[in-house]
Amino acid sequence: MSLYCGIAFRGKSFCCYRLLSTYVTKSRYLFELKEDDDTCRKAQQTGAFYLFHSLAPLLQPSGHQHLVPRLNLLELERLLGKFGQDAQRIEDSVLIGCSEQHEAWFALDLGLNSSSSTYASLPKSELETELKGSFVELRKALFQLNPVDSSLLFTAQSLLRWHDGHQFCSRSGQPTKKNMAGSKRVCSSNKIIYYPQMAPVVITLVSDGTRCLLARQHSFPKGLYSALAGFCDIGESVEDAVRREVAEEVGLELERLQYSASQHWPFPNSSLMIACHATVKPGQTEIQVNLRELEAAAWFSYAEVAAALKRKGTSIQQQNQSFPFLLPPKLAIAHQLIKEWVEKHACSSLPN
Ligand SMILES: NC(=O)C1=CN([C@@H]2O[C@H](COP(=O)(O)OP(=O)(O)OC[C@H]3O[C@@H](n4cnc5c(N)ncnc54)[C@H](OP(=O)(O)O)[C@@H]3O)[C@@H](O)[C@H]2O)C=CC1
Ligand SMILES: [Mg+2]
Protein backbone atom coordinates (compact mmCIF):
# COMPACT_ATOMS: atom_id res chain seq x y z
CA MET A 1 0.00 0.00 0.00
CA SER A 2 1.34 3.44 -0.83
CA LEU A 3 0.12 7.01 -0.78
CA TYR A 4 0.86 10.22 -2.71
CA CYS A 5 1.51 13.10 -0.38
CA GLY A 6 2.02 16.87 -0.65
CA ILE A 7 5.00 18.09 1.40
CA ALA A 8 5.48 21.48 3.05
CA PHE A 9 9.01 22.81 3.45
CA ARG A 10 9.76 25.59 6.00
CA GLY A 11 6.09 26.54 6.25
CA LYS A 12 5.67 27.08 2.49
CA SER A 13 3.47 24.61 0.73
CA PHE A 14 5.48 22.84 -1.87
CA CYS A 15 3.75 20.96 -4.65
CA CYS A 16 6.13 18.06 -4.58
CA TYR A 17 4.26 14.78 -4.75
CA ARG A 18 6.09 11.62 -3.96
CA LEU A 19 5.20 8.04 -3.32
CA LEU A 20 5.21 7.21 0.38
CA SER A 21 6.50 3.77 1.24
CA THR A 22 4.33 1.14 2.91
CA TYR A 23 6.37 1.63 6.07
CA VAL A 24 5.74 5.39 6.14
CA THR A 25 1.98 5.07 5.52
CA LYS A 26 1.76 2.42 8.24
CA SER A 27 3.67 4.62 10.71
CA ARG A 28 1.43 7.59 9.90
CA TYR A 29 -1.68 5.44 10.33
CA LEU A 30 -0.54 4.21 13.74
CA PHE A 31 0.23 7.82 14.73
CA GLU A 32 -3.32 8.80 13.73
CA LEU A 33 -4.80 5.95 15.78
CA LYS A 34 -2.88 7.11 18.86
CA GLU A 35 -3.87 10.75 18.39
CA ASP A 36 -7.53 10.39 17.45
CA ASP A 37 -9.94 8.37 19.61
CA ASP A 38 -12.67 8.23 16.92
CA THR A 39 -10.29 6.86 14.28
CA CYS A 40 -9.07 4.31 16.78
CA ARG A 41 -12.62 3.27 17.73
CA LYS A 42 -13.37 2.86 14.01
CA ALA A 43 -10.24 0.76 13.55
CA GLN A 44 -11.54 -1.68 16.18
CA GLN A 45 -14.45 -2.56 13.84
CA THR A 46 -12.04 -4.23 11.42
CA GLY A 47 -9.26 -4.95 13.89
CA ALA A 48 -7.94 -8.10 15.56
CA PHE A 49 -7.74 -8.68 19.33
CA TYR A 50 -5.10 -10.62 21.26
CA LEU A 51 -6.40 -11.84 24.61
CA PHE A 52 -4.60 -11.97 27.96
CA HIS A 53 -5.60 -13.14 31.42
CA SER A 54 -3.69 -11.49 34.29
CA LEU A 55 -0.90 -10.63 31.80
CA ALA A 56 -0.63 -14.21 30.44
CA PRO A 57 -1.33 -14.36 26.67
CA LEU A 58 -3.83 -16.78 25.14
CA LEU A 59 -1.93 -19.45 23.19
CA GLN A 60 -2.88 -22.58 21.30
CA PRO A 61 -0.35 -25.45 21.26
CA SER A 62 0.56 -26.70 17.78
CA GLY A 63 3.31 -29.35 17.76
CA HIS A 64 6.48 -27.82 19.28
CA GLN A 65 5.19 -24.31 18.62
CA HIS A 66 2.52 -22.08 20.11
CA LEU A 67 0.02 -20.31 17.89
CA VAL A 68 -1.29 -16.93 19.00
CA PRO A 69 -5.04 -16.77 18.26
CA ARG A 70 -6.73 -13.45 17.47
CA LEU A 71 -10.41 -12.56 17.61
CA ASN A 72 -12.31 -10.08 15.47
CA LEU A 73 -14.67 -7.56 17.06
CA LEU A 74 -17.79 -9.69 16.53
CA GLU A 75 -16.16 -12.77 18.07
CA LEU A 76 -14.97 -10.72 21.02
CA GLU A 77 -18.41 -9.17 21.59
CA ARG A 78 -19.95 -12.67 21.46
CA LEU A 79 -17.40 -13.96 23.97
CA LEU A 80 -18.02 -11.08 26.37
CA GLY A 81 -21.79 -11.61 25.98
CA LYS A 82 -21.42 -15.28 26.99
CA PHE A 83 -19.73 -14.16 30.22
CA GLY A 84 -22.39 -11.53 30.89
CA GLN A 85 -20.05 -8.66 30.00
CA ASP A 86 -20.81 -5.39 28.27
CA ALA A 87 -19.07 -4.73 24.91
CA GLN A 88 -17.95 -1.45 26.52
CA ARG A 89 -15.15 -3.49 28.12
CA ILE A 90 -13.43 -3.53 24.70
CA GLU A 91 -12.50 0.11 25.35
CA ASP A 92 -9.95 -1.24 27.88
CA SER A 93 -7.92 -2.70 25.00
CA VAL A 94 -4.60 -1.20 23.91
CA LEU A 95 -3.25 -0.71 20.40
CA ILE A 96 -0.13 -2.80 19.74
CA GLY A 97 0.43 -2.45 15.99
CA CYS A 98 -1.13 -2.92 12.57
CA SER A 99 -0.62 -4.93 9.39
CA GLU A 100 0.62 -3.43 6.12
CA GLN A 101 -3.04 -3.44 5.01
CA HIS A 102 -3.87 -1.31 8.08
CA GLU A 103 -5.67 -3.96 10.08
CA ALA A 104 -5.19 -2.61 13.60
CA TRP A 105 -4.12 -5.01 16.36
CA PHE A 106 -5.24 -4.65 19.96
CA ALA A 107 -4.64 -6.47 23.23
CA LEU A 108 -7.21 -6.93 25.98
CA ASP A 109 -6.77 -8.45 29.43
CA LEU A 110 -9.85 -10.24 30.76
CA GLY A 111 -8.26 -11.22 34.08
CA LEU A 112 -6.91 -8.00 35.54
CA ASN A 113 -9.19 -6.55 38.16
CA SER A 114 -7.75 -3.23 39.21
CA SER A 115 -9.30 -1.16 41.96
CA SER A 116 -10.56 1.56 39.60
CA SER A 117 -11.94 -0.87 37.01
CA THR A 118 -15.66 -1.46 36.78
CA TYR A 119 -15.07 -4.89 35.22
CA ALA A 120 -14.61 -8.15 37.10
CA SER A 121 -11.93 -10.69 36.30
CA LEU A 122 -13.41 -13.40 34.06
CA PRO A 123 -12.94 -17.06 35.10
CA LYS A 124 -9.71 -18.31 33.49
CA SER A 125 -10.51 -21.99 32.98
CA GLU A 126 -13.98 -21.30 31.53
CA LEU A 127 -12.44 -18.80 29.11
CA GLU A 128 -9.76 -21.33 28.13
CA THR A 129 -12.40 -23.96 27.40
CA GLU A 130 -14.44 -21.50 25.38
CA LEU A 131 -11.39 -20.27 23.42
CA LYS A 132 -9.77 -23.73 22.99
CA GLY A 133 -6.44 -22.46 24.26
CA SER A 134 -4.56 -21.65 27.45
CA PHE A 135 -3.29 -18.48 29.07
CA VAL A 136 0.44 -19.20 29.40
CA GLU A 137 2.95 -17.21 31.42
CA LEU A 138 4.95 -15.26 28.80
CA ARG A 139 8.37 -16.27 30.19
CA LYS A 140 7.40 -19.95 29.88
CA ALA A 141 6.21 -19.51 26.29
CA LEU A 142 9.47 -17.81 25.19
CA PHE A 143 10.96 -20.93 23.65
CA GLN A 144 7.87 -21.72 21.60
CA LEU A 145 7.18 -18.32 20.03
CA ASN A 146 8.43 -16.95 16.74
CA PRO A 147 10.15 -13.50 16.80
CA VAL A 148 7.17 -11.63 15.29
CA ASP A 149 4.62 -13.04 17.74
CA SER A 150 6.96 -12.61 20.71
CA SER A 151 7.64 -8.97 19.87
CA LEU A 152 3.89 -8.23 19.66
CA LEU A 153 3.16 -10.07 22.91
CA PHE A 154 6.08 -8.30 24.66
CA THR A 155 4.61 -4.93 23.66
CA ALA A 156 1.10 -5.97 24.62
CA GLN A 157 2.07 -7.32 28.03
CA SER A 158 4.16 -4.24 28.86
CA LEU A 159 1.38 -1.84 27.87
CA LEU A 160 -1.30 -3.79 29.75
CA ARG A 161 0.93 -3.93 32.84
CA TRP A 162 1.66 -0.21 32.63
CA HIS A 163 -2.04 0.69 32.43
CA ASP A 164 -2.87 -1.63 35.31
CA GLY A 165 -0.25 0.08 37.47
CA HIS A 166 -1.15 3.67 36.55
CA GLN A 167 -4.86 3.82 37.32
CA PHE A 168 -4.39 6.81 39.64
CA CYS A 169 -2.60 10.15 39.39
CA SER A 170 0.46 10.20 41.66
CA ARG A 171 -0.14 13.90 42.40
CA SER A 172 -3.93 14.17 42.96
CA GLY A 173 -4.77 10.55 43.81
CA GLN A 174 -7.70 10.80 41.37
CA PRO A 175 -8.37 8.15 38.69
CA THR A 176 -6.59 8.53 35.34
CA LYS A 177 -8.35 7.74 32.05
CA LYS A 178 -6.68 6.07 29.10
CA ASN A 179 -7.10 7.30 25.54
CA MET A 180 -8.59 4.79 23.07
CA ALA A 181 -5.23 3.53 21.80
CA GLY A 182 -3.72 3.30 25.27
CA SER A 183 -0.74 5.47 24.34
CA LYS A 184 -1.33 7.70 27.39
CA ARG A 185 -3.48 8.28 30.51
CA VAL A 186 -4.82 11.63 31.71
CA CYS A 187 -5.70 12.62 35.28
CA SER A 188 -9.40 13.42 35.56
CA SER A 189 -8.79 16.33 37.94
CA ASN A 190 -5.56 18.13 36.97
CA LYS A 191 -5.15 16.85 33.35
CA ILE A 192 -1.58 15.66 33.93
CA ILE A 193 -0.67 13.27 31.09
CA TYR A 194 1.13 10.01 31.84
CA TYR A 195 2.93 8.13 29.05
CA PRO A 196 4.02 4.46 29.18
CA GLN A 197 7.65 4.20 30.24
CA MET A 198 10.60 1.86 29.76
CA ALA A 199 13.71 1.76 31.93
CA PRO A 200 17.01 1.92 29.98
CA VAL A 201 19.23 -1.09 30.73
CA VAL A 202 22.74 -1.69 29.36
CA ILE A 203 23.91 -5.20 28.56
CA THR A 204 27.56 -5.80 27.75
CA LEU A 205 29.59 -8.73 26.49
CA VAL A 206 33.13 -8.15 27.76
CA SER A 207 36.02 -9.80 25.90
CA ASP A 208 39.76 -9.98 26.58
CA GLY A 209 40.48 -10.70 22.92
CA THR A 210 40.26 -14.48 23.10
CA ARG A 211 37.67 -15.15 25.84
CA CYS A 212 34.35 -13.59 26.84
CA LEU A 213 32.99 -12.93 30.28
CA LEU A 214 29.68 -14.47 31.33
CA ALA A 215 27.94 -14.25 34.68
CA ARG A 216 24.94 -15.60 36.53
CA GLN A 217 22.59 -14.25 39.20
CA HIS A 218 21.03 -16.37 41.96
CA SER A 219 17.64 -15.88 40.30
CA PHE A 220 18.72 -17.36 36.91
CA PRO A 221 17.61 -20.89 35.95
CA LYS A 222 20.20 -23.51 36.99
CA GLY A 223 23.36 -23.37 34.85
CA LEU A 224 22.39 -20.25 32.87
CA TYR A 225 25.16 -17.72 32.16
CA SER A 226 24.59 -14.40 30.41
CA ALA A 227 26.25 -11.08 29.56
CA LEU A 228 26.49 -8.39 32.28
CA ALA A 229 23.39 -6.20 32.57
CA GLY A 230 22.29 -3.28 34.68
CA PHE A 231 19.86 -0.37 34.89
CA CYS A 232 21.13 3.07 33.83
CA ASP A 233 21.26 5.55 36.71
CA ILE A 234 19.79 9.05 36.38
CA GLY A 235 22.30 11.36 34.69
CA GLU A 236 24.31 8.61 33.00
CA SER A 237 25.07 8.13 29.31
CA VAL A 238 25.01 4.58 27.91
CA GLU A 239 28.84 4.61 27.97
CA ASP A 240 28.88 5.70 31.65
CA ALA A 241 26.38 2.99 32.59
CA VAL A 242 28.31 0.23 30.79
CA ARG A 243 31.62 1.21 32.45
CA ARG A 244 30.02 1.52 35.90
CA GLU A 245 28.08 -1.77 35.71
CA VAL A 246 31.17 -3.73 34.62
CA ALA A 247 33.28 -2.10 37.36
CA GLU A 248 30.54 -2.72 39.98
CA GLU A 249 29.75 -6.30 39.07
CA VAL A 250 33.16 -7.81 38.17
CA GLY A 251 35.74 -5.16 39.13
CA LEU A 252 37.12 -4.61 35.62
CA GLU A 253 37.92 -1.41 33.73
CA LEU A 254 36.92 -1.27 30.09
CA GLU A 255 39.12 -0.16 27.23
CA ARG A 256 36.89 -0.09 24.16
CA LEU A 257 33.13 -0.08 23.77
CA GLN A 258 31.00 -0.70 20.68
CA TYR A 259 27.21 -0.46 20.35
CA SER A 260 25.58 -3.54 18.83
CA ALA A 261 21.75 -3.39 18.97
CA SER A 262 18.76 -2.78 21.23
CA GLN A 263 15.63 -4.65 22.29
CA HIS A 264 12.47 -4.05 24.25
CA TRP A 265 12.32 -6.54 27.14
CA PRO A 266 9.10 -6.88 29.20
CA PHE A 267 10.48 -8.81 32.22
CA PRO A 268 9.93 -8.04 35.06
CA ASN A 269 8.98 -4.53 33.92
CA SER A 270 9.43 -2.78 30.60
CA SER A 271 13.13 -2.19 29.79
CA LEU A 272 14.95 -0.90 26.74
CA MET A 273 17.99 -3.19 26.52
CA ILE A 274 20.98 -1.44 24.92
CA ALA A 275 23.55 -4.04 23.92
CA CYS A 276 27.30 -3.40 23.54
CA HIS A 277 30.54 -5.29 23.01
CA ALA A 278 33.48 -4.21 25.15
CA THR A 279 37.12 -5.12 25.67
CA VAL A 280 39.32 -4.89 28.77
CA LYS A 281 42.86 -3.55 28.88
CA PRO A 282 45.39 -6.28 27.98
CA GLY A 283 46.56 -8.20 31.04
CA GLN A 284 43.82 -6.70 33.24
CA THR A 285 41.50 -9.64 33.35
CA GLU A 286 41.32 -10.64 37.00
CA ILE A 287 37.66 -10.78 38.02
CA GLN A 288 36.41 -9.69 41.43
CA VAL A 289 32.79 -10.80 41.59
CA ASN A 290 30.39 -8.55 43.50
CA LEU A 291 28.46 -11.23 45.38
CA ARG A 292 25.65 -8.83 46.25
CA GLU A 293 24.83 -8.65 42.53
CA LEU A 294 26.07 -11.93 41.04
CA GLU A 295 26.39 -15.56 42.03
CA ALA A 296 29.37 -16.21 39.74
CA ALA A 297 31.28 -14.83 36.74
CA ALA A 298 33.98 -16.44 34.62
CA TRP A 299 35.92 -16.14 31.37
CA PHE A 300 34.82 -18.63 28.70
CA SER A 301 36.86 -19.67 25.65
CA TYR A 302 35.62 -19.39 22.08
CA ALA A 303 35.36 -23.21 21.86
CA GLU A 304 33.25 -23.43 25.04
CA VAL A 305 30.86 -20.67 23.97
CA ALA A 306 30.59 -21.90 20.36
CA ALA A 307 29.73 -25.40 21.67
CA ALA A 308 27.14 -24.00 24.13
CA LEU A 309 25.47 -22.03 21.31
CA LYS A 310 25.04 -25.24 19.30
CA ARG A 311 23.53 -27.18 22.20
CA LYS A 312 19.84 -28.00 22.10
CA GLY A 313 17.67 -28.24 25.20
CA THR A 314 16.70 -25.71 27.79
CA SER A 315 17.63 -27.53 30.97
CA ILE A 316 21.04 -28.13 32.51
CA GLN A 317 20.08 -31.78 33.20
CA GLN A 318 20.07 -32.32 29.44
CA GLN A 319 23.81 -31.40 29.17
CA ASN A 320 26.66 -33.84 29.79
CA GLN A 321 29.70 -31.55 29.51
CA SER A 322 32.57 -31.22 32.05
CA PHE A 323 31.34 -27.67 32.91
CA PRO A 324 27.77 -27.62 31.67
CA PHE A 325 26.25 -24.20 31.19
CA LEU A 326 23.34 -22.78 29.26
CA LEU A 327 23.07 -19.55 27.28
CA PRO A 328 20.01 -17.25 27.16
CA PRO A 329 17.20 -18.10 24.69
CA LYS A 330 17.46 -16.94 21.06
CA LEU A 331 14.91 -14.17 21.57
CA ALA A 332 17.02 -12.47 24.26
CA ILE A 333 19.46 -9.84 23.06
CA ALA A 334 22.12 -11.46 25.30
CA HIS A 335 21.99 -14.46 22.95
CA GLN A 336 22.47 -12.20 19.91
CA LEU A 337 25.51 -10.52 21.52
CA ILE A 338 27.11 -13.89 22.31
CA LYS A 339 26.37 -15.18 18.79
CA GLU A 340 27.89 -12.03 17.23
CA TRP A 341 31.04 -12.47 19.35
CA VAL A 342 31.40 -16.13 18.27
CA GLU A 343 30.87 -15.25 14.59
CA LYS A 344 33.38 -12.39 14.74
CA HIS A 345 35.90 -14.62 16.49
CA ALA A 346 35.40 -17.39 13.91
CA CYS A 347 36.05 -14.90 11.05
CA SER A 348 39.12 -13.35 12.67
CA SER A 349 40.69 -16.77 13.30
CA LEU A 350 40.34 -17.82 9.63
CA PRO A 351 43.72 -18.10 7.85
CA ASN A 352 44.45 -15.19 5.42
N1 LIG B 1 16.98 -9.53 27.15
C1 LIG B 1 18.14 -9.97 27.64
O1 LIG B 1 18.94 -10.57 26.92
C2 LIG B 1 18.47 -9.75 29.10
C3 LIG B 1 17.68 -8.93 29.89
N2 LIG B 1 18.04 -8.66 31.18
C4 LIG B 1 17.20 -7.73 31.96
O2 LIG B 1 17.98 -6.64 32.36
C5 LIG B 1 17.46 -6.10 33.55
C6 LIG B 1 18.58 -5.59 34.44
O3 LIG B 1 19.50 -6.58 34.73
P1 LIG B 1 20.06 -6.73 36.23
O4 LIG B 1 21.38 -7.38 36.10
O5 LIG B 1 19.03 -7.40 37.08
O6 LIG B 1 20.20 -5.22 36.72
P2 LIG B 1 21.19 -4.60 37.82
O7 LIG B 1 22.55 -5.15 37.65
O8 LIG B 1 20.99 -3.11 37.78
O9 LIG B 1 20.66 -5.23 39.17
C7 LIG B 1 19.36 -5.18 39.60
C8 LIG B 1 19.25 -4.05 40.64
O10 LIG B 1 18.57 -2.99 40.05
C9 LIG B 1 17.49 -2.58 40.88
N3 LIG B 1 16.41 -2.14 39.97
C10 LIG B 1 15.29 -2.80 39.60
N4 LIG B 1 14.55 -2.04 38.76
C11 LIG B 1 15.23 -0.88 38.60
C12 LIG B 1 14.99 0.29 37.85
N5 LIG B 1 13.89 0.41 37.07
N6 LIG B 1 15.90 1.28 37.89
C13 LIG B 1 16.99 1.17 38.65
N7 LIG B 1 17.28 0.06 39.40
C14 LIG B 1 16.41 -0.94 39.37
C15 LIG B 1 17.15 -3.79 41.71
O11 LIG B 1 16.72 -3.42 42.95
P3 LIG B 1 15.89 -4.41 43.92
O12 LIG B 1 16.94 -5.02 44.82
O13 LIG B 1 14.95 -3.51 44.61
O14 LIG B 1 15.18 -5.43 43.06
C16 LIG B 1 18.51 -4.47 41.83
O15 LIG B 1 19.22 -3.96 42.94
C17 LIG B 1 16.61 -7.20 34.18
O16 LIG B 1 15.29 -6.72 34.22
C18 LIG B 1 16.70 -8.37 33.24
O17 LIG B 1 15.45 -9.00 33.02
C19 LIG B 1 19.19 -9.15 31.73
C20 LIG B 1 20.00 -9.99 30.99
C21 LIG B 1 19.67 -10.38 29.64
MG1 LIG C 1 23.29 -6.83 36.76
PDB file of C-alpha atoms and ligand atoms in Angstrom, residues 139 199 201 203 217 220 226-227 229-233 245 249 263 265 267-268 271 273 293 328 332-335, ligand 1:
ATOM      1  CA  ARG A 139       8.370 -16.270  30.188  1.00  0.00           C
ATOM      2  CA  ALA A 199      13.714   1.763  31.930  1.00  0.00           C
ATOM      3  CA  VAL A 201      19.234  -1.088  30.726  1.00  0.00           C
ATOM      4  CA  ILE A 203      23.907  -5.199  28.558  1.00  0.00           C
ATOM      5  CA  GLN A 217      22.593 -14.248  39.202  1.00  0.00           C
ATOM      6  CA  PHE A 220      18.722 -17.364  36.912  1.00  0.00           C
ATOM      7  CA  SER A 226      24.592 -14.403  30.406  1.00  0.00           C
ATOM      8  CA  ALA A 227      26.249 -11.075  29.558  1.00  0.00           C
ATOM      9  CA  ALA A 229      23.389  -6.203  32.571  1.00  0.00           C
ATOM     10  CA  GLY A 230      22.291  -3.283  34.684  1.00  0.00           C
ATOM     11  CA  PHE A 231      19.855  -0.370  34.887  1.00  0.00           C
ATOM     12  CA  CYS A 232      21.127   3.073  33.830  1.00  0.00           C
ATOM     13  CA  ASP A 233      21.257   5.549  36.706  1.00  0.00           C
ATOM     14  CA  GLU A 245      28.080  -1.768  35.713  1.00  0.00           C
ATOM     15  CA  GLU A 249      29.747  -6.305  39.071  1.00  0.00           C
ATOM     16  CA  GLN A 263      15.631  -4.655  22.289  1.00  0.00           C
ATOM     17  CA  TRP A 265      12.322  -6.538  27.145  1.00  0.00           C
ATOM     18  CA  PHE A 267      10.482  -8.812  32.216  1.00  0.00           C
ATOM     19  CA  PRO A 268       9.927  -8.039  35.063  1.00  0.00           C
ATOM     20  CA  SER A 271      13.129  -2.194  29.789  1.00  0.00           C
ATOM     21  CA  MET A 273      17.988  -3.186  26.522  1.00  0.00           C
ATOM     22  CA  GLU A 293      24.833  -8.652  42.532  1.00  0.00           C
ATOM     23  CA  PRO A 328      20.011 -17.250  27.159  1.00  0.00           C
ATOM     24  CA  ALA A 332      17.024 -12.475  24.255  1.00  0.00           C
ATOM     25  CA  ILE A 333      19.460  -9.839  23.060  1.00  0.00           C
ATOM     26  CA  ALA A 334      22.119 -11.463  25.296  1.00  0.00           C
ATOM     27  CA  HIS A 335      21.988 -14.462  22.945  1.00  0.00           C
TER      28      HIS A 335
HETATM   29  N1  LIG B   1      16.984  -9.533  27.145  1.00  0.00           N
HETATM   30  C1  LIG B   1      18.138  -9.969  27.641  1.00  0.00           C
HETATM   31  O1  LIG B   1      18.939 -10.565  26.922  1.00  0.00           O
HETATM   32  C2  LIG B   1      18.466  -9.746  29.097  1.00  0.00           C
HETATM   33  C3  LIG B   1      17.682  -8.930  29.885  1.00  0.00           C
HETATM   34  N2  LIG B   1      18.044  -8.657  31.176  1.00  0.00           N
HETATM   35  C4  LIG B   1      17.202  -7.729  31.957  1.00  0.00           C
HETATM   36  O2  LIG B   1      17.978  -6.642  32.356  1.00  0.00           O
HETATM   37  C5  LIG B   1      17.462  -6.102  33.548  1.00  0.00           C
HETATM   38  C6  LIG B   1      18.580  -5.590  34.444  1.00  0.00           C
HETATM   39  O3  LIG B   1      19.498  -6.583  34.735  1.00  0.00           O
HETATM   40  P1  LIG B   1      20.065  -6.733  36.235  1.00  0.00           P
HETATM   41  O4  LIG B   1      21.379  -7.384  36.101  1.00  0.00           O
HETATM   42  O5  LIG B   1      19.034  -7.403  37.080  1.00  0.00           O
HETATM   43  O6  LIG B   1      20.198  -5.215  36.719  1.00  0.00           O
HETATM   44  P2  LIG B   1      21.186  -4.597  37.817  1.00  0.00           P
HETATM   45  O7  LIG B   1      22.550  -5.153  37.645  1.00  0.00           O
HETATM   46  O8  LIG B   1      20.993  -3.108  37.779  1.00  0.00           O
HETATM   47  O9  LIG B   1      20.661  -5.228  39.173  1.00  0.00           O
HETATM   48  C7  LIG B   1      19.362  -5.178  39.601  1.00  0.00           C
HETATM   49  C8  LIG B   1      19.251  -4.054  40.643  1.00  0.00           C
HETATM   50  O10 LIG B   1      18.568  -2.988  40.048  1.00  0.00           O
HETATM   51  C9  LIG B   1      17.486  -2.583  40.884  1.00  0.00           C
HETATM   52  N3  LIG B   1      16.411  -2.144  39.969  1.00  0.00           N
HETATM   53  C10 LIG B   1      15.293  -2.798  39.598  1.00  0.00           C
HETATM   54  N4  LIG B   1      14.552  -2.042  38.762  1.00  0.00           N
HETATM   55  C11 LIG B   1      15.229  -0.880  38.598  1.00  0.00           C
HETATM   56  C12 LIG B   1      14.986   0.292  37.850  1.00  0.00           C
HETATM   57  N5  LIG B   1      13.886   0.410  37.071  1.00  0.00           N
HETATM   58  N6  LIG B   1      15.897   1.278  37.888  1.00  0.00           N
HETATM   59  C13 LIG B   1      16.993   1.165  38.652  1.00  0.00           C
HETATM   60  N7  LIG B   1      17.282   0.065  39.404  1.00  0.00           N
HETATM   61  C14 LIG B   1      16.407  -0.941  39.370  1.00  0.00           C
HETATM   62  C15 LIG B   1      17.154  -3.789  41.707  1.00  0.00           C
HETATM   63  O11 LIG B   1      16.718  -3.416  42.954  1.00  0.00           O
HETATM   64  P3  LIG B   1      15.893  -4.407  43.917  1.00  0.00           P
HETATM   65  O12 LIG B   1      16.938  -5.017  44.816  1.00  0.00           O
HETATM   66  O13 LIG B   1      14.949  -3.508  44.606  1.00  0.00           O
HETATM   67  O14 LIG B   1      15.179  -5.434  43.057  1.00  0.00           O
HETATM   68  C16 LIG B   1      18.513  -4.467  41.834  1.00  0.00           C
HETATM   69  O15 LIG B   1      19.218  -3.958  42.939  1.00  0.00           O
HETATM   70  C17 LIG B   1      16.607  -7.204  34.183  1.00  0.00           C
HETATM   71  O16 LIG B   1      15.293  -6.715  34.219  1.00  0.00           O
HETATM   72  C18 LIG B   1      16.703  -8.372  33.240  1.00  0.00           C
HETATM   73  O17 LIG B   1      15.449  -8.996  33.015  1.00  0.00           O
HETATM   74  C19 LIG B   1      19.185  -9.148  31.734  1.00  0.00           C
HETATM   75  C20 LIG B   1      19.999  -9.986  30.987  1.00  0.00           C
HETATM   76  C21 LIG B   1      19.670 -10.385  29.642  1.00  0.00           C
END
